[in-house]
Amino acid sequence: MALNQYLQYWRRQDDLYWGEAQHGARERTLWTVTCYLANVAYGTGHASTKGQAKERAAQQTLAMLNYQQSAAWNMGCSTTWVAADTRSHTYQGY
């Protein structure tokens, strides 16, 4: 939920997609879910259910985005998020 709100704020929700893979036997399935933003892999989650793996990937992605945001603020209060598809979004903070 928090990742979705973050992406809505930055108007980047259309850049989000999920890669999913299932491994192992039916009774011992392991799911791997990767979160992609503008064709760049951010977070990956592993769990016994797809939902849990997706939640872990979302949490990892949000943590990475927050880290990037805070690092950019510490370097001058300007954030530019340049994606692999060459679109960018700039926010000037005060």
mmCIF file of C-alpha atoms in Angstrom:
data_model
loop_
_atom_site.group_PDB
_atom_site.id
_atom_site.type_symbol
_atom_site.label_atom_id
_atom_site.label_comp_id
_atom_site.label_asym_id
_atom_site.label_seq_id
_atom_site.Cartn_x
_atom_site.Cartn_y
_atom_site.Cartn_z
ATOM 1 C CA MET A 1 0.000 0.000 0.000
ATOM 2 C CA ALA A 2 2.766 2.456 0.895
ATOM 3 C CA LEU A 3 4.578 1.800 -2.397
ATOM 4 C CA ASN A 4 1.384 2.474 -4.321
ATOM 5 C CA GLN A 5 0.897 5.797 -2.496
ATOM 6 C CA TYR A 6 4.517 6.769 -3.126
ATOM 7 C CA LEU A 7 4.190 6.079 -6.849
ATOM 8 C CA GLN A 8 0.879 7.940 -7.046
ATOM 9 C CA TYR A 9 2.472 10.977 -5.393
ATOM 10 C CA TRP A 10 5.257 11.005 -7.991
ATOM 11 C CA ARG A 11 2.810 10.051 -10.773
ATOM 12 C CA ARG A 12 4.865 6.979 -11.633
ATOM 13 C CA GLN A 13 2.305 4.199 -11.031
ATOM 14 C CA ASP A 14 2.222 3.415 -14.770
ATOM 15 C CA ASP A 15 5.937 2.517 -14.613
ATOM 16 C CA LEU A 16 5.325 -0.324 -12.146
ATOM 17 C CA TYR A 17 5.177 -3.982 -13.092
ATOM 18 C CA TRP A 18 5.871 -7.257 -11.338
ATOM 19 C CA GLY A 19 7.905 -10.254 -12.439
ATOM 20 C CA GLU A 20 6.804 -13.527 -10.855
ATOM 21 C CA ALA A 21 8.373 -16.978 -10.779
ATOM 22 C CA GLN A 22 7.331 -20.157 -9.003
ATOM 23 C CA HIS A 23 9.942 -22.728 -7.967
ATOM 24 C CA GLY A 24 9.819 -26.174 -6.434
ATOM 25 C CA ALA A 25 7.294 -28.938 -6.050
ATOM 26 C CA ARG A 26 3.619 -28.176 -5.556
ATOM 27 C CA GLU A 27 3.667 -28.839 -1.806
ATOM 28 C CA ARG A 28 6.896 -26.863 -1.259
ATOM 29 C CA THR A 29 6.457 -23.956 -3.633
ATOM 30 C CA LEU A 30 8.716 -20.925 -3.362
ATOM 31 C CA TRP A 31 7.636 -17.709 -5.058
ATOM 32 C CA THR A 32 10.045 -15.038 -6.250
ATOM 33 C CA VAL A 33 8.520 -11.670 -7.121
ATOM 34 C CA THR A 34 10.516 -8.726 -8.468
ATOM 35 C CA CYS A 35 9.282 -5.143 -8.602
ATOM 36 C CA TYR A 36 10.254 -3.192 -11.722
ATOM 37 C CA LEU A 37 9.983 0.567 -12.125
ATOM 38 C CA ALA A 38 10.527 1.839 -15.654
ATOM 39 C CA ASN A 39 12.260 -1.424 -16.604
ATOM 40 C CA VAL A 40 14.679 -1.281 -13.653
ATOM 41 C CA ALA A 41 14.522 -4.037 -11.026
ATOM 42 C CA TYR A 42 14.263 -2.588 -7.529
ATOM 43 C CA GLY A 43 13.016 -5.048 -4.918
ATOM 44 C CA THR A 44 12.812 -8.835 -4.879
ATOM 45 C CA GLY A 45 10.855 -10.932 -2.409
ATOM 46 C CA HIS A 46 10.880 -14.674 -1.729
ATOM 47 C CA ALA A 47 8.132 -16.506 0.181
ATOM 48 C CA SER A 48 5.897 -19.559 0.200
ATOM 49 C CA THR A 49 2.975 -17.523 -1.171
ATOM 50 C CA LYS A 50 2.895 -15.101 -4.070
ATOM 51 C CA GLY A 51 1.229 -12.433 -1.924
ATOM 52 C CA GLN A 52 3.925 -12.574 0.744
ATOM 53 C CA ALA A 53 6.688 -12.442 -1.865
ATOM 54 C CA LYS A 54 5.058 -9.439 -3.539
ATOM 55 C CA GLU A 55 4.714 -7.632 -0.212
ATOM 56 C CA ARG A 56 8.396 -8.235 0.567
ATOM 57 C CA ALA A 57 9.406 -6.965 -2.879
ATOM 58 C CA ALA A 58 7.239 -3.859 -2.389
ATOM 59 C CA GLN A 59 8.780 -3.170 1.030
ATOM 60 C CA GLN A 60 12.295 -3.539 -0.354
ATOM 61 C CA THR A 61 11.466 -1.270 -3.298
ATOM 62 C CA LEU A 62 10.007 1.429 -1.065
ATOM 63 C CA ALA A 63 13.056 1.281 1.205
ATOM 64 C CA MET A 64 15.332 1.755 -1.815
ATOM 65 C CA LEU A 65 13.264 4.661 -3.124
ATOM 66 C CA ASN A 66 13.221 6.350 0.294
ATOM 67 C CA TYR A 67 16.982 5.921 0.562
ATOM 68 C CA GLN A 68 17.490 7.476 -2.878
ATOM 69 C CA GLN A 69 15.152 10.330 -1.938
ATOM 70 C CA SER A 70 16.939 11.094 1.338
ATOM 71 C CA ALA A 71 20.365 10.900 -0.314
ATOM 72 C CA ALA A 72 19.255 13.372 -2.982
ATOM 73 C CA TRP A 73 17.839 15.757 -0.366
ATOM 74 C CA ASN A 74 21.124 15.649 1.539
ATOM 75 C CA MET A 75 22.954 16.680 -1.639
ATOM 76 C CA GLY A 76 20.947 19.824 -2.320
ATOM 77 C CA CYS A 77 17.165 19.430 -2.007
ATOM 78 C CA SER A 78 16.574 18.423 -5.603
ATOM 79 C CA THR A 79 15.489 15.007 -6.755
ATOM 80 C CA THR A 80 15.561 13.740 -10.298
ATOM 81 C CA TRP A 81 14.321 10.256 -10.962
ATOM 82 C CA VAL A 82 15.651 9.247 -14.370
ATOM 83 C CA ALA A 83 14.246 5.978 -15.600
ATOM 84 C CA ALA A 84 15.587 3.519 -18.136
ATOM 85 C CA ASP A 85 13.027 4.772 -20.645
ATOM 86 C CA THR A 86 14.697 8.245 -20.420
ATOM 87 C CA ARG A 87 11.672 9.970 -18.900
ATOM 88 C CA SER A 88 12.398 12.010 -15.818
ATOM 89 C CA HIS A 89 10.514 13.727 -13.056
ATOM 90 C CA THR A 90 12.067 16.532 -11.021
ATOM 91 C CA TYR A 91 10.881 17.851 -7.684
ATOM 92 C CA GLN A 92 12.412 20.982 -6.211
ATOM 93 C CA GLY A 93 12.180 20.910 -2.422
ATOM 94 C CA TYR A 94 12.512 23.793 -0.013
#
